[in-house]
CSV table of N, CA and C in Angstrom, one decimal:
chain,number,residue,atom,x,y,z
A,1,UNK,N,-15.8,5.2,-4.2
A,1,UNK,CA,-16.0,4.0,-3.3
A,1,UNK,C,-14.8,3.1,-3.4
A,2,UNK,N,-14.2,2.4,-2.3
A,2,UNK,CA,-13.3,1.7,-2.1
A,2,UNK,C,-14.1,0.5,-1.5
A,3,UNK,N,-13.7,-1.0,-2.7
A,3,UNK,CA,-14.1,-2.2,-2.1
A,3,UNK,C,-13.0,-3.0,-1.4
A,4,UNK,N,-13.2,-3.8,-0.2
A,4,UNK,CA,-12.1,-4.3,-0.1
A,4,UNK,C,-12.1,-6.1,0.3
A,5,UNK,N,-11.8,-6.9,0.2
A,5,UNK,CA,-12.2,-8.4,0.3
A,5,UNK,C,-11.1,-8.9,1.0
A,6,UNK,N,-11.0,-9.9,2.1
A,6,UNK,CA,-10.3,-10.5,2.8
A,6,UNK,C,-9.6,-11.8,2.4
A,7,UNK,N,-9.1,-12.5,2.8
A,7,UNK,CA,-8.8,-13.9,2.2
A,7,UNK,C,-8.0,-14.4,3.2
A,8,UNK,N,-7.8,-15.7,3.6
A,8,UNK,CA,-6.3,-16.5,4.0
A,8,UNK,C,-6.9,-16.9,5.9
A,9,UNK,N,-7.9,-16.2,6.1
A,9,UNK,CA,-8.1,-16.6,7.6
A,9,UNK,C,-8.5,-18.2,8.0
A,10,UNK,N,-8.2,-19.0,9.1
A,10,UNK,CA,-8.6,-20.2,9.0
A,10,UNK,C,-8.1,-20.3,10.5
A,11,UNK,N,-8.1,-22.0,11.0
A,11,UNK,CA,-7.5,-22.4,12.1
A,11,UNK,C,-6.2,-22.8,11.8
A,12,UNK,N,-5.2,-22.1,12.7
A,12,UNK,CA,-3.8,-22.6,13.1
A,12,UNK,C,-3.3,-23.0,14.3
A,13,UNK,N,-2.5,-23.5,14.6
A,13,UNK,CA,-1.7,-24.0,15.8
A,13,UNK,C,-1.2,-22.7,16.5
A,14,UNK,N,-1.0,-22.9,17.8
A,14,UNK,CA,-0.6,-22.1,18.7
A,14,UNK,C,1.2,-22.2,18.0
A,15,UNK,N,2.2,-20.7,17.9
A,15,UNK,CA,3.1,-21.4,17.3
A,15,UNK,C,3.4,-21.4,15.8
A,16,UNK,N,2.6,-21.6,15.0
A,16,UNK,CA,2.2,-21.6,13.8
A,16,UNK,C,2.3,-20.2,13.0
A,17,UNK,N,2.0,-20.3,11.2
A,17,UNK,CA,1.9,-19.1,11.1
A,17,UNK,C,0.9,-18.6,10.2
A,18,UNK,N,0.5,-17.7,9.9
A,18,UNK,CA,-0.8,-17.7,8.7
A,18,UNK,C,-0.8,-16.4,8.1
A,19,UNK,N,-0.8,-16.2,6.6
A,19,UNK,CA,-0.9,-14.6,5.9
A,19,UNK,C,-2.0,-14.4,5.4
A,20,UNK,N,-2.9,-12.9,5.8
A,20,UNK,CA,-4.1,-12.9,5.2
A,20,UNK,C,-4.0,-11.7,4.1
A,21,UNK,N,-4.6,-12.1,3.3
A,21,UNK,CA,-4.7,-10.8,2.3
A,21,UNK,C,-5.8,-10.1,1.7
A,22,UNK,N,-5.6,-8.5,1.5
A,22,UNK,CA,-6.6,-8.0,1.3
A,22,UNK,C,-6.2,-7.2,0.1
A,23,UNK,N,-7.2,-7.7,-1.1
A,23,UNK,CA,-7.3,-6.6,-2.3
A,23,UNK,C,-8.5,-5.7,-2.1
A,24,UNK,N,-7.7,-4.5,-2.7
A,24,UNK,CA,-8.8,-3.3,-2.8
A,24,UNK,C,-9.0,-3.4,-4.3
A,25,UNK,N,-10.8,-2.6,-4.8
A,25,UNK,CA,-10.7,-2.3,-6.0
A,25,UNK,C,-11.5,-1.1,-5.9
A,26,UNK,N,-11.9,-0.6,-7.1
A,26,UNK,CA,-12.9,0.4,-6.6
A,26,UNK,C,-11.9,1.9,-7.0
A,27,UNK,N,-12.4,3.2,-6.4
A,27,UNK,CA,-11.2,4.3,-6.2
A,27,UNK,C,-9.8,4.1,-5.6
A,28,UNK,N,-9.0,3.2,-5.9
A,28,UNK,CA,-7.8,3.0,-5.3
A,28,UNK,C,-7.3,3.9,-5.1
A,29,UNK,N,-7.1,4.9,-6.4
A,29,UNK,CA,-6.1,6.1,-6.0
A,29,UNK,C,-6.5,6.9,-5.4
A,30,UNK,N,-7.8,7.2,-4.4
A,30,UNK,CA,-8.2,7.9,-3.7
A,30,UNK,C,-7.6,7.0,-2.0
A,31,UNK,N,-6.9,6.0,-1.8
A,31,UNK,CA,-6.4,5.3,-0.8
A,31,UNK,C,-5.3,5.8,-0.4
A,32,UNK,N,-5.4,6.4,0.9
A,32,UNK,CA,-4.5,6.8,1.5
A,32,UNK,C,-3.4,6.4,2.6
A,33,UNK,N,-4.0,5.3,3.3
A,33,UNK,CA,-3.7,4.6,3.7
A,33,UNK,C,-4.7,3.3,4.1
A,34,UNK,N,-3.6,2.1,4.1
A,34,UNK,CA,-4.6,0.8,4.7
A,34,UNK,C,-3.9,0.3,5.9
A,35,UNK,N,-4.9,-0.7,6.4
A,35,UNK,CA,-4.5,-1.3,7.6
A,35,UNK,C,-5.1,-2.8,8.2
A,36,UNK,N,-5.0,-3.3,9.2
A,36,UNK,CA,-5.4,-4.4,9.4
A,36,UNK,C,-5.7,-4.4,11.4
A,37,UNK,N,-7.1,-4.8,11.0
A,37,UNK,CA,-7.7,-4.4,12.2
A,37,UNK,C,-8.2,-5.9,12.7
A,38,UNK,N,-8.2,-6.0,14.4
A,38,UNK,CA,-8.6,-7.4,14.7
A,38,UNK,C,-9.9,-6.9,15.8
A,39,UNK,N,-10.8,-8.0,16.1
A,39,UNK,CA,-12.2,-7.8,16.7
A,39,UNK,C,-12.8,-9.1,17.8
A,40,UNK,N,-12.9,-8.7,18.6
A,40,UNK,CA,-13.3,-10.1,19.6
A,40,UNK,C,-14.4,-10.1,20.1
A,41,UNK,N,-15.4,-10.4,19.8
A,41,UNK,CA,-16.6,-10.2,21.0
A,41,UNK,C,-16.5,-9.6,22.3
A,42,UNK,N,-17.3,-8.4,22.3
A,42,UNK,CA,-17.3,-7.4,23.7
A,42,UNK,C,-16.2,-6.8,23.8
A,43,UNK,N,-15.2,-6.6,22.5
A,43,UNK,CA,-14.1,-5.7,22.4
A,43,UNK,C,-14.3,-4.6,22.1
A,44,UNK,N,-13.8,-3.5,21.5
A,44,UNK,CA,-13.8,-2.3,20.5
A,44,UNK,C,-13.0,-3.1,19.4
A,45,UNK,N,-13.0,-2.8,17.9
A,45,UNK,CA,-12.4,-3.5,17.0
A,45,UNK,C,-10.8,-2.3,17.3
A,46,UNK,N,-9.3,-3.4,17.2
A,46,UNK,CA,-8.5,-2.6,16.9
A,46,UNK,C,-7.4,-2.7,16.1
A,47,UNK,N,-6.7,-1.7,16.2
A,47,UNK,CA,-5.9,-1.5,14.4
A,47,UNK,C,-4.8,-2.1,15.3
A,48,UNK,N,-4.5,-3.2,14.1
A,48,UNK,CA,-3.0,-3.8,14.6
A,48,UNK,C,-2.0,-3.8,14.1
A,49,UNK,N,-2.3,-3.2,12.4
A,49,UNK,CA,-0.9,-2.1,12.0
A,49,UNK,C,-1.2,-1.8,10.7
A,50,UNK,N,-0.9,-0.5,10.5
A,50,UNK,CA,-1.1,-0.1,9.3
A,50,UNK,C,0.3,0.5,8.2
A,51,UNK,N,-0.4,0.5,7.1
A,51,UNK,CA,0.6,0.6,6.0
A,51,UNK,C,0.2,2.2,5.5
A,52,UNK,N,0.9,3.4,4.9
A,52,UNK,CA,0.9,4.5,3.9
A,52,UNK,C,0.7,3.8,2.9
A,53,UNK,N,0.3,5.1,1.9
A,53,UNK,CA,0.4,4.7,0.6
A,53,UNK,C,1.9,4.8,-0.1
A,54,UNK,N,2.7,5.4,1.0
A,54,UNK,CA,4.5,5.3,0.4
A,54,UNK,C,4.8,4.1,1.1
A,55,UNK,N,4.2,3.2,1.7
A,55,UNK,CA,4.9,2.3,2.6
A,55,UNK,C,5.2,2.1,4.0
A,56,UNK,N,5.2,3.3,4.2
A,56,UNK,CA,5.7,3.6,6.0
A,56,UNK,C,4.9,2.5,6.8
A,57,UNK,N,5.3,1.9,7.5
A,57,UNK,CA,4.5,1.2,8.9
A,57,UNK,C,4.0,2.0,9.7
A,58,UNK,N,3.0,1.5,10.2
A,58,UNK,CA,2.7,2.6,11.2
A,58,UNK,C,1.6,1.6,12.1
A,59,UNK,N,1.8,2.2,13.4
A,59,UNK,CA,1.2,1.8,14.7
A,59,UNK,C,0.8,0.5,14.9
A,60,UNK,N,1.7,-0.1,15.0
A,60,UNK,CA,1.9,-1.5,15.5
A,60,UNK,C,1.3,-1.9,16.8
A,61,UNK,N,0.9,-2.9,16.7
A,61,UNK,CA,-0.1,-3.1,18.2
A,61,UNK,C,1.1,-3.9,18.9
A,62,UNK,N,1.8,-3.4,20.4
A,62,UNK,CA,2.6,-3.8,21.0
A,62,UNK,C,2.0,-5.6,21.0
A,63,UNK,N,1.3,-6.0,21.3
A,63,UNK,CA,1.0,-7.8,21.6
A,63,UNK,C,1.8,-8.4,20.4
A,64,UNK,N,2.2,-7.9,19.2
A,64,UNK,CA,2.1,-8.4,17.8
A,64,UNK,C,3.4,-7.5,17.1
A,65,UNK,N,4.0,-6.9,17.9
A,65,UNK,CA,4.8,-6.3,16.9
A,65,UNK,C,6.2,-7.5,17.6
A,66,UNK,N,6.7,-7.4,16.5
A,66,UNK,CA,8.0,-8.8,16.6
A,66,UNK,C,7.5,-9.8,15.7
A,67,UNK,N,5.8,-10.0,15.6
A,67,UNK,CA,5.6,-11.6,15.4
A,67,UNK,C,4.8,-11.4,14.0
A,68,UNK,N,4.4,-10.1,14.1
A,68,UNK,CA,3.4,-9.7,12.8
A,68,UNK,C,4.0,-8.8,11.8
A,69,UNK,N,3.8,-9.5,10.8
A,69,UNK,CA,4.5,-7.8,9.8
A,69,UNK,C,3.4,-8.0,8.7
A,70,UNK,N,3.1,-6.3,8.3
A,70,UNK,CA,2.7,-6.1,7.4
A,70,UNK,C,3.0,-5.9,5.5
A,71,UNK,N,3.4,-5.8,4.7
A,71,UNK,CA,3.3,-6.3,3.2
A,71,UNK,C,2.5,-5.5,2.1
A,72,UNK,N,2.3,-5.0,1.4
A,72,UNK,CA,2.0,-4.4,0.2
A,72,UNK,C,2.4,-5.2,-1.3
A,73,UNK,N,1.7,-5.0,-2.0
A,73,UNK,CA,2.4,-5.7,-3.6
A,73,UNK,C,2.5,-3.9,-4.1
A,74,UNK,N,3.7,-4.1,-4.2
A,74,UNK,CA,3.8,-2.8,-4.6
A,74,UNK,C,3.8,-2.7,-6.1
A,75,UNK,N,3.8,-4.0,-6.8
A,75,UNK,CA,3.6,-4.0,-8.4
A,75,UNK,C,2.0,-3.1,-8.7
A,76,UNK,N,1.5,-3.7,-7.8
A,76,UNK,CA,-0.3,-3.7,-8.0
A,76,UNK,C,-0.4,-2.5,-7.1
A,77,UNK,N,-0.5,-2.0,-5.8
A,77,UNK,CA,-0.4,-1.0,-5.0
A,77,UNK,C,-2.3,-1.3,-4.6
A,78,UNK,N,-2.3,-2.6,-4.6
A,78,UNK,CA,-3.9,-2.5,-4.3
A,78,UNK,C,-3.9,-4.0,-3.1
A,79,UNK,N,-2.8,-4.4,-3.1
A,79,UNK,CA,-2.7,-5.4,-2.1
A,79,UNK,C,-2.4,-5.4,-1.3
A,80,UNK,N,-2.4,-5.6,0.6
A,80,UNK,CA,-1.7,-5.7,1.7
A,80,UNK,C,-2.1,-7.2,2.0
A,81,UNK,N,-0.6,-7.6,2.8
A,81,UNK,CA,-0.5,-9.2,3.6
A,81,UNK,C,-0.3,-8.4,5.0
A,82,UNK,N,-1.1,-9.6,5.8
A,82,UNK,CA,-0.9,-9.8,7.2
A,82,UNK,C,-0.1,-11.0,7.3
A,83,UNK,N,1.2,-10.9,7.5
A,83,UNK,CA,1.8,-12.1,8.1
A,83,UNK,C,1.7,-12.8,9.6
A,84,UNK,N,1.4,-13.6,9.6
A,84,UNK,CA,1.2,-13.6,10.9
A,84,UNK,C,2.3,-14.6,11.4
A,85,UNK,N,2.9,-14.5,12.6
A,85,UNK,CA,4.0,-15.7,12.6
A,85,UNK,C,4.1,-16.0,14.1
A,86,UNK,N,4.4,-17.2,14.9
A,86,UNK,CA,4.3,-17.2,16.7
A,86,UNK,C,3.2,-17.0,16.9
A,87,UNK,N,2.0,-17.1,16.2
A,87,UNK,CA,0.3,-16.9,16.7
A,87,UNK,C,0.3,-17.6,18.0
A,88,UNK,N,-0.8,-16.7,18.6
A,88,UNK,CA,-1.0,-17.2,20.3
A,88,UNK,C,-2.2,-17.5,20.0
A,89,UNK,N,-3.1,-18.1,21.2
A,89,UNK,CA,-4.5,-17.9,21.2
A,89,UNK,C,-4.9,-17.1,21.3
A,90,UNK,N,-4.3,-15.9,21.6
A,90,UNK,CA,-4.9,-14.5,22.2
A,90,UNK,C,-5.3,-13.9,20.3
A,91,UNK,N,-4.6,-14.4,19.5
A,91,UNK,CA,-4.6,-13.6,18.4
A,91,UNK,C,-5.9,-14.0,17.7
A,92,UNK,N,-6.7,-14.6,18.3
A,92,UNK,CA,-7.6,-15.0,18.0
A,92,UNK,C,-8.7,-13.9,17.5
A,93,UNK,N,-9.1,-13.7,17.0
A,93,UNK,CA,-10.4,-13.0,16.4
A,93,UNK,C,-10.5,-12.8,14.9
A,94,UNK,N,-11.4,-11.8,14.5
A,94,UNK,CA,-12.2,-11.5,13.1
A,94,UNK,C,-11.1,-10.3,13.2
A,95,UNK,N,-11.0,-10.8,11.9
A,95,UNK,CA,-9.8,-9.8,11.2
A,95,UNK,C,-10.3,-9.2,10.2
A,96,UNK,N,-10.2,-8.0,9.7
A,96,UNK,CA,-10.9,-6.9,9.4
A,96,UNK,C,-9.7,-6.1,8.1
A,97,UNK,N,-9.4,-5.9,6.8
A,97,UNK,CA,-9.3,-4.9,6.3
A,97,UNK,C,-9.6,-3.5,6.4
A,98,UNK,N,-9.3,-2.4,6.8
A,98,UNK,CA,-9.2,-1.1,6.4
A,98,UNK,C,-9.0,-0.3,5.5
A,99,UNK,N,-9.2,0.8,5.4
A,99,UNK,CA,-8.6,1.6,4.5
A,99,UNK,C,-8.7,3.0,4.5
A,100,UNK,N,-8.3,4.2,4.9
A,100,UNK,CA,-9.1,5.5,4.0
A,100,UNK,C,-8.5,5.8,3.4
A,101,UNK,N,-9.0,7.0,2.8
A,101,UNK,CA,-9.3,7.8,1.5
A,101,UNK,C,-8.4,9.3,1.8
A,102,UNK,N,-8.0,10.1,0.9
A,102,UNK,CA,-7.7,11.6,1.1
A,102,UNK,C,-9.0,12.2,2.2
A,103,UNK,N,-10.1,11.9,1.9
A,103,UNK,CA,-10.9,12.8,2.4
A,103,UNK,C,-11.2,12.0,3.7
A,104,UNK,N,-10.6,11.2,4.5
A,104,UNK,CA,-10.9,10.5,6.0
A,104,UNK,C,-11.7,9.6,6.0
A,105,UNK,N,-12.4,9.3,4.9
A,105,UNK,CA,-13.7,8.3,5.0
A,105,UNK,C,-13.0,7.1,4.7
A,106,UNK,N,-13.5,6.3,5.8
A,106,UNK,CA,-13.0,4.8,6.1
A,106,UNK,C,-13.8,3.7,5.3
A,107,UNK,N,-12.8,3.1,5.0
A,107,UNK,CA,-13.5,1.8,4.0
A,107,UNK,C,-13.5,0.2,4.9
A,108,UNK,N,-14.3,-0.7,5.0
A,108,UNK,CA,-14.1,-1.6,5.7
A,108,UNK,C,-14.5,-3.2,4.8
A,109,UNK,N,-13.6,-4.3,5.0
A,109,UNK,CA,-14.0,-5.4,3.7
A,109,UNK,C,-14.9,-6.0,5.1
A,110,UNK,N,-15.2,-7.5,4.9
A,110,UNK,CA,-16.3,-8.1,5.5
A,110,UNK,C,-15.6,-9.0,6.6
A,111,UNK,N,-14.4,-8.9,6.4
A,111,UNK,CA,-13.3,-9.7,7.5
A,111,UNK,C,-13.0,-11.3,7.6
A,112,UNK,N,-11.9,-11.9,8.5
A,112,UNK,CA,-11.8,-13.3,8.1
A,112,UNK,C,-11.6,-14.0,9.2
A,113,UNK,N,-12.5,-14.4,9.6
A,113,UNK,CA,-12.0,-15.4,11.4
A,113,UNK,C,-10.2,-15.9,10.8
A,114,UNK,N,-9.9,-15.8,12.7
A,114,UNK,CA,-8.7,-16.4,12.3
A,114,UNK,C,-9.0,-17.2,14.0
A,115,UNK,N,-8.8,-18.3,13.7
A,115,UNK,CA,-8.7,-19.0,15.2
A,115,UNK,C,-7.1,-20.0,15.6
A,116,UNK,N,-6.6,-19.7,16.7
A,116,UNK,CA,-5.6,-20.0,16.9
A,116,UNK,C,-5.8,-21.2,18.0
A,117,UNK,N,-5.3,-22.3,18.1
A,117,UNK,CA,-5.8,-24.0,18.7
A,117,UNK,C,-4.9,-23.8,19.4
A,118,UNK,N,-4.9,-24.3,21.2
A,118,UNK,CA,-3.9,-23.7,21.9
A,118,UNK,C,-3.5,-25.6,22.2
């Protein structure tokens, strides 16, 4: 089992910037890759970019790629940052940790409103 906990979400200015971070504990070394997923009422929740366990970036959500970057502590290998930078109001939603495992089973933390003040 992979636990995962959110942190850093709040209200920012349109413009503004905010990093949220997510520690994993639990089976880490069964983590294969993580990511960071956003959710809006009456949406599908979606992945707005994720990280390998070597580091690679991967699938950047066009709206956000330029403005967003993703982060690891690679000391710890159990931490990812969402940077967030030029926030719109559109970026508004529940922000979500990810994660899976070798075997495809997805892990999910409890997530962190982020509201952007236009």
């Amino acid at each position: 089992q992979v636990q995962l906990e959110e942190s850093g979400g709040g209200l920012v200015e349109t413009g503004g910037s905010l990093t949220l971070v997510c520690e994993a504990s639990g089976s880490i070394l069964s983590i294969n890759s993580m990511g960071w997923y956003r959710e809006v009422p009456g949406k599908a929740r979606e992945l707005v970019v994720g990280i390998t366990r070597k580091g690679d970036r991967t699938n950047f959500l066009g709206s956000v790629e330029g403005r967003f970057a993703i982060s690891r502590d690679v000391t710890k290998n159990t931490t990812i940052y969402l940077h967030m930078n030029s926030v719109k109001p559109e970026d508004t939603a529940y922000y979500y940790c990810g994660a899976y495992n070798n075997a495809g089973s997805a892990y999910w933390g409890r997530g962190t409103q982020v509201t952007v003040s236009s």
